[in-house]
């Protein structure tokens, strides 16, 4: 069945028999990714001020610049920061981890292959002639880096733990322990990132892959983890976008407080 039947039926970039708005999702996602790339470039290389603020002794750091390793005493990083070139900031030193993790994410690959390379543009939709001339080579050459996803996952888990640690820094006020709006912003960002990381396909494989059966002992436990991760893995795309968008909303919040457009307040202190 289907022998000799070649897809797509119509030839030429974007040509298709589909009658739905197949182009809207790749277009919107492509615009979204482009905006995030431009904004990140602006914040990292053009305007890297106002990356954190203090409210009555606590510290709230922009998600884009968290963890702010240039303030760490560990390895004398804070001392090194004083003599480092002006263009160095915490985000520039750390960005390769979230960038590598998201850039090699299985879901993200689907997005940018479609939005930026039209390879494929969508199911049943023809792709540009250049793709056909080059031919499909799988994830080789430049894209061979995608095979490093599981290693970026390990690094992302470390970053995630430090982000939760940063959340605790928003809770230490001069007169006690409490929660401010900044705490909620940073905690919500850390929560979304937690969901994104824990719904990762590579993490799911790490939990329950390779084994033939999950019957007893450790294998049973791994099977249980695999099933749990599988549930949130179904919404991996949602966690990808929500966690990404909130990095920038959190950064805008920190910028707005620094500029005086918005004010942080302590919700309670005990
Ligand atoms: Fe998307 Fe691992 S597959 S983060």
CSV table of C-alpha atoms and ligand atoms in Angstrom, one decimal:
chain,number,residue,atom,x,y,z
A,1,UNK,CA,0.0,0.0,0.0
A,2,UNK,CA,1.4,3.4,-0.9
A,3,UNK,CA,4.0,2.0,-3.1
A,4,UNK,CA,5.5,4.6,-5.5
A,5,UNK,CA,3.6,7.4,-3.7
A,6,UNK,CA,6.0,10.3,-3.1
A,7,UNK,CA,5.3,13.1,-0.5
A,8,UNK,CA,4.6,15.9,-0.8
A,9,UNK,CA,2.4,15.7,-3.8
A,10,UNK,CA,3.1,19.3,-4.9
A,11,UNK,CA,6.6,20.5,-5.5
A,12,UNK,CA,8.0,23.9,-4.5
A,13,UNK,CA,8.7,25.7,-1.2
A,14,UNK,CA,5.5,25.8,0.8
A,15,UNK,CA,3.5,24.0,-1.8
A,16,UNK,CA,1.0,21.6,-0.3
A,17,UNK,CA,-2.5,20.2,-0.5
A,18,UNK,CA,-3.1,21.1,3.1
A,19,UNK,CA,-6.0,23.6,3.6
A,20,UNK,CA,-5.3,24.5,7.2
A,21,UNK,CA,-3.0,27.3,8.5
A,22,UNK,CA,0.0,24.9,8.6
A,23,UNK,CA,2.4,27.9,8.4
A,24,UNK,CA,1.1,29.8,11.5
A,25,UNK,CA,2.9,27.7,14.1
A,26,UNK,CA,6.4,27.7,12.5
A,27,UNK,CA,5.9,31.4,11.8
A,28,UNK,CA,4.9,32.4,15.3
A,29,UNK,CA,7.5,30.2,16.9
A,30,UNK,CA,10.2,31.5,14.6
A,31,UNK,CA,9.3,35.1,15.5
A,32,UNK,CA,9.3,34.2,19.2
A,33,UNK,CA,12.7,32.6,19.0
A,34,UNK,CA,14.1,35.6,17.0
A,35,UNK,CA,12.8,38.1,19.6
A,36,UNK,CA,14.4,36.1,22.5
A,37,UNK,CA,17.7,35.9,20.7
A,38,UNK,CA,17.7,39.7,20.0
A,39,UNK,CA,16.7,40.5,23.5
A,40,UNK,CA,19.3,38.2,25.0
A,41,UNK,CA,22.0,39.8,22.8
A,42,UNK,CA,20.9,43.3,23.9
A,43,UNK,CA,21.0,42.3,27.6
A,44,UNK,CA,24.3,40.5,27.5
A,45,UNK,CA,26.3,42.7,25.2
A,46,UNK,CA,24.7,46.1,25.1
A,47,UNK,CA,22.8,46.8,28.4
A,48,UNK,CA,24.0,44.5,31.2
A,49,UNK,CA,23.2,46.9,34.0
A,50,UNK,CA,20.3,46.6,36.5
A,51,UNK,CA,20.7,42.8,36.8
A,52,UNK,CA,19.6,42.7,40.4
A,53,UNK,CA,18.2,44.7,43.3
A,54,UNK,CA,18.0,44.6,47.1
A,55,UNK,CA,14.9,45.0,49.2
A,56,UNK,CA,15.6,45.5,52.9
A,57,UNK,CA,18.7,43.2,52.8
A,58,UNK,CA,17.5,40.5,50.4
A,59,UNK,CA,18.8,40.0,46.8
A,60,UNK,CA,16.7,39.5,43.7
A,61,UNK,CA,18.6,38.6,40.6
A,62,UNK,CA,17.3,38.7,37.1
A,63,UNK,CA,16.7,35.1,35.8
A,64,UNK,CA,18.8,36.0,32.8
A,65,UNK,CA,21.8,36.7,35.1
A,66,UNK,CA,21.1,34.0,37.7
A,67,UNK,CA,23.3,32.4,39.0
A,68,UNK,CA,25.4,35.5,39.3
A,69,UNK,CA,28.7,33.7,39.7
A,70,UNK,CA,30.7,36.9,39.6
A,71,UNK,CA,29.5,37.5,43.2
A,72,UNK,CA,30.6,34.1,44.4
A,73,UNK,CA,33.5,33.8,46.8
A,74,UNK,CA,34.0,30.3,45.5
A,75,UNK,CA,37.2,30.1,43.5
A,76,UNK,CA,37.7,33.8,44.3
A,77,UNK,CA,35.3,34.6,41.4
A,78,UNK,CA,34.3,37.9,43.1
A,79,UNK,CA,37.9,39.0,43.3
A,80,UNK,CA,38.5,38.0,39.7
A,81,UNK,CA,35.4,39.9,38.6
A,82,UNK,CA,37.0,43.2,39.8
A,83,UNK,CA,39.9,42.8,37.3
A,84,UNK,CA,37.9,41.2,34.5
A,85,UNK,CA,37.3,43.1,31.3
A,86,UNK,CA,34.2,45.3,31.4
A,87,UNK,CA,32.2,43.3,28.9
A,88,UNK,CA,32.3,40.2,31.1
A,89,UNK,CA,29.1,39.6,33.0
A,90,UNK,CA,27.6,36.5,34.7
A,91,UNK,CA,25.3,35.7,31.9
A,92,UNK,CA,28.0,35.7,29.3
A,93,UNK,CA,29.9,33.1,31.4
A,94,UNK,CA,26.9,30.9,32.0
A,95,UNK,CA,24.8,31.3,28.8
A,96,UNK,CA,26.4,28.3,27.1
A,97,UNK,CA,24.7,26.0,29.5
A,98,UNK,CA,21.0,27.1,28.9
A,99,UNK,CA,21.8,27.8,25.3
A,100,UNK,CA,23.3,24.4,24.7
A,101,UNK,CA,20.6,22.7,26.7
A,102,UNK,CA,17.7,24.4,24.9
A,103,UNK,CA,19.5,24.3,21.5
A,104,UNK,CA,19.9,20.6,21.6
A,105,UNK,CA,16.5,19.9,23.2
A,106,UNK,CA,14.5,17.4,21.1
A,107,UNK,CA,11.5,19.7,21.1
A,108,UNK,CA,13.5,22.8,20.2
A,109,UNK,CA,15.1,21.0,17.2
A,110,UNK,CA,11.6,20.4,15.8
A,111,UNK,CA,10.9,24.1,16.2
A,112,UNK,CA,14.0,25.5,14.6
A,113,UNK,CA,14.3,22.9,11.8
A,114,UNK,CA,10.8,24.0,10.8
A,115,UNK,CA,10.9,27.7,11.5
A,116,UNK,CA,14.4,28.6,10.4
A,117,UNK,CA,15.4,25.9,7.9
A,118,UNK,CA,12.0,24.7,6.6
A,119,UNK,CA,13.4,21.2,6.9
A,120,UNK,CA,10.6,20.1,6.8
A,121,UNK,CA,8.4,23.2,6.7
A,122,UNK,CA,5.6,21.0,8.0
A,123,UNK,CA,4.1,17.6,7.4
A,124,UNK,CA,3.0,17.2,3.7
A,125,UNK,CA,4.5,20.6,2.8
A,126,UNK,CA,7.4,20.8,0.3
A,127,UNK,CA,10.7,22.3,1.4
A,128,UNK,CA,13.1,24.7,-0.4
A,129,UNK,CA,15.1,23.4,-3.4
A,130,UNK,CA,18.4,24.0,-1.5
A,131,UNK,CA,17.4,21.4,1.1
A,132,UNK,CA,16.8,18.9,-1.7
A,133,UNK,CA,20.1,19.7,-3.3
A,134,UNK,CA,22.0,19.3,-0.1
A,135,UNK,CA,20.1,16.1,0.8
A,136,UNK,CA,19.2,14.9,4.2
A,137,UNK,CA,22.3,14.0,6.2
A,138,UNK,CA,20.9,13.5,9.6
A,139,UNK,CA,22.3,15.3,12.6
A,140,UNK,CA,25.9,15.4,11.3
A,141,UNK,CA,28.4,18.2,10.9
A,142,UNK,CA,27.3,21.3,12.8
A,143,UNK,CA,24.2,19.5,14.2
A,144,UNK,CA,26.3,16.7,15.6
A,145,UNK,CA,26.4,18.8,18.7
A,146,UNK,CA,22.8,17.8,19.3
A,147,UNK,CA,24.2,14.4,20.5
A,148,UNK,CA,25.6,16.3,23.6
A,149,UNK,CA,22.1,16.9,24.9
A,150,UNK,CA,22.4,14.5,27.9
A,151,UNK,CA,25.6,16.3,29.0
A,152,UNK,CA,24.0,19.7,28.8
A,153,UNK,CA,21.2,18.1,30.9
A,154,UNK,CA,23.7,17.4,33.7
A,155,UNK,CA,24.9,21.0,33.6
A,156,UNK,CA,21.4,22.3,33.5
A,157,UNK,CA,20.5,20.3,36.6
A,158,UNK,CA,23.3,22.0,38.5
A,159,UNK,CA,22.1,25.4,37.3
A,160,UNK,CA,18.6,24.6,38.4
A,161,UNK,CA,19.7,23.7,41.9
A,162,UNK,CA,21.6,27.0,42.1
A,163,UNK,CA,18.6,28.9,40.9
A,164,UNK,CA,16.6,27.4,43.8
A,165,UNK,CA,19.4,28.4,46.1
A,166,UNK,CA,19.2,32.0,44.7
A,167,UNK,CA,15.5,31.9,45.5
A,168,UNK,CA,16.4,31.5,49.2
A,169,UNK,CA,18.5,34.7,49.0
A,170,UNK,CA,15.3,36.6,48.2
A,171,UNK,CA,13.9,35.5,51.5
A,172,UNK,CA,16.6,36.8,53.9
A,173,UNK,CA,15.5,40.3,55.0
A,174,UNK,CA,17.3,42.4,57.6
A,175,UNK,CA,14.5,41.9,60.0
A,176,UNK,CA,13.8,38.2,59.4
A,177,UNK,CA,12.7,35.6,56.9
A,178,UNK,CA,10.0,36.4,54.4
A,179,UNK,CA,8.6,36.5,50.9
A,180,UNK,CA,8.5,39.5,48.5
A,181,UNK,CA,7.1,39.8,45.0
A,182,UNK,CA,10.7,39.3,43.8
A,183,UNK,CA,10.7,35.9,45.7
A,184,UNK,CA,7.6,34.8,43.8
A,185,UNK,CA,9.0,35.9,40.5
A,186,UNK,CA,12.3,34.0,41.0
A,187,UNK,CA,10.5,31.0,42.5
A,188,UNK,CA,8.0,30.8,39.6
A,189,UNK,CA,10.9,31.0,37.1
A,190,UNK,CA,12.7,28.2,39.0
A,191,UNK,CA,9.5,26.1,39.1
A,192,UNK,CA,8.9,26.4,35.3
A,193,UNK,CA,12.5,25.5,34.7
A,194,UNK,CA,12.2,22.5,37.0
A,195,UNK,CA,9.2,21.3,35.0
A,196,UNK,CA,11.1,21.8,31.7
A,197,UNK,CA,14.2,19.9,32.9
A,198,UNK,CA,12.2,17.1,34.6
A,199,UNK,CA,10.1,16.6,31.5
A,200,UNK,CA,13.3,16.2,29.3
A,201,UNK,CA,13.3,13.1,27.0
A,202,UNK,CA,17.0,12.4,27.9
A,203,UNK,CA,16.2,12.5,31.6
A,204,UNK,CA,13.3,10.0,31.0
A,205,UNK,CA,15.8,7.7,29.2
A,206,UNK,CA,18.2,8.1,32.0
A,207,UNK,CA,15.6,7.1,34.5
A,208,UNK,CA,14.2,4.0,32.8
A,209,UNK,CA,16.0,3.4,29.6
A,210,UNK,CA,18.2,0.5,28.5
A,211,UNK,CA,16.4,-1.9,30.8
A,212,UNK,CA,14.2,-4.6,29.3
A,213,UNK,CA,11.9,-4.9,32.3
A,214,UNK,CA,11.2,-2.9,35.4
A,215,UNK,CA,10.4,-5.8,37.8
A,216,UNK,CA,12.1,-5.5,41.1
A,217,UNK,CA,14.5,-3.5,43.3
A,218,UNK,CA,16.2,-0.6,41.5
A,219,UNK,CA,14.7,-1.4,38.1
A,220,UNK,CA,11.2,-1.2,39.6
A,221,UNK,CA,12.0,2.2,41.0
A,222,UNK,CA,13.5,3.3,37.7
A,223,UNK,CA,10.4,2.1,35.9
A,224,UNK,CA,8.2,4.2,38.3
A,225,UNK,CA,10.4,7.3,37.6
A,226,UNK,CA,10.1,6.6,33.9
A,227,UNK,CA,6.3,6.5,34.1
A,228,UNK,CA,6.2,9.7,36.2
A,229,UNK,CA,8.5,11.6,33.9
A,230,UNK,CA,6.5,10.3,30.9
A,231,UNK,CA,3.4,12.1,32.2
A,232,UNK,CA,5.0,15.5,32.3
A,233,UNK,CA,7.0,14.7,29.2
A,234,UNK,CA,3.8,14.9,27.2
A,235,UNK,CA,3.7,18.7,27.9
A,236,UNK,CA,7.4,19.2,27.3
A,237,UNK,CA,6.7,21.8,24.6
A,238,UNK,CA,4.5,23.8,27.0
A,239,UNK,CA,7.2,23.8,29.7
A,240,UNK,CA,9.8,24.7,27.1
A,241,UNK,CA,7.9,27.9,26.1
A,242,UNK,CA,6.6,28.9,29.5
A,243,UNK,CA,10.0,28.6,31.1
A,244,UNK,CA,11.7,30.4,28.3
A,245,UNK,CA,9.2,33.3,28.2
A,246,UNK,CA,9.3,33.7,32.0
A,247,UNK,CA,13.1,34.2,31.9
A,248,UNK,CA,12.5,37.4,30.0
A,249,UNK,CA,9.4,38.4,32.0
A,250,UNK,CA,11.5,38.0,35.2
A,251,UNK,CA,14.3,40.1,33.6
A,252,UNK,CA,11.8,42.8,32.7
A,253,UNK,CA,10.5,42.8,36.3
A,254,UNK,CA,14.0,43.3,37.7
A,255,UNK,CA,14.6,46.1,35.1
A,256,UNK,CA,11.3,47.8,35.9
A,257,UNK,CA,12.1,47.7,39.7
A,258,UNK,CA,15.5,49.1,39.1
A,259,UNK,CA,14.2,51.9,36.9
A,260,UNK,CA,11.5,52.8,39.4
A,261,UNK,CA,8.5,51.8,37.2
A,262,UNK,CA,7.5,49.1,39.6
A,263,UNK,CA,8.1,48.5,43.3
A,264,UNK,CA,8.9,45.3,45.1
A,265,UNK,CA,7.2,44.8,48.5
A,266,UNK,CA,7.6,42.2,51.2
A,267,UNK,CA,4.4,40.2,51.4
A,268,UNK,CA,5.3,39.0,54.9
A,269,UNK,CA,8.4,38.8,57.2
A,270,UNK,CA,8.6,36.7,60.3
B,1,LIG,FE1,13.9,19.0,25.6
B,1,LIG,FE2,15.7,17.4,27.0
B,1,LIG,S1,14.5,16.9,25.3
B,1,LIG,S2,15.2,19.5,27.4
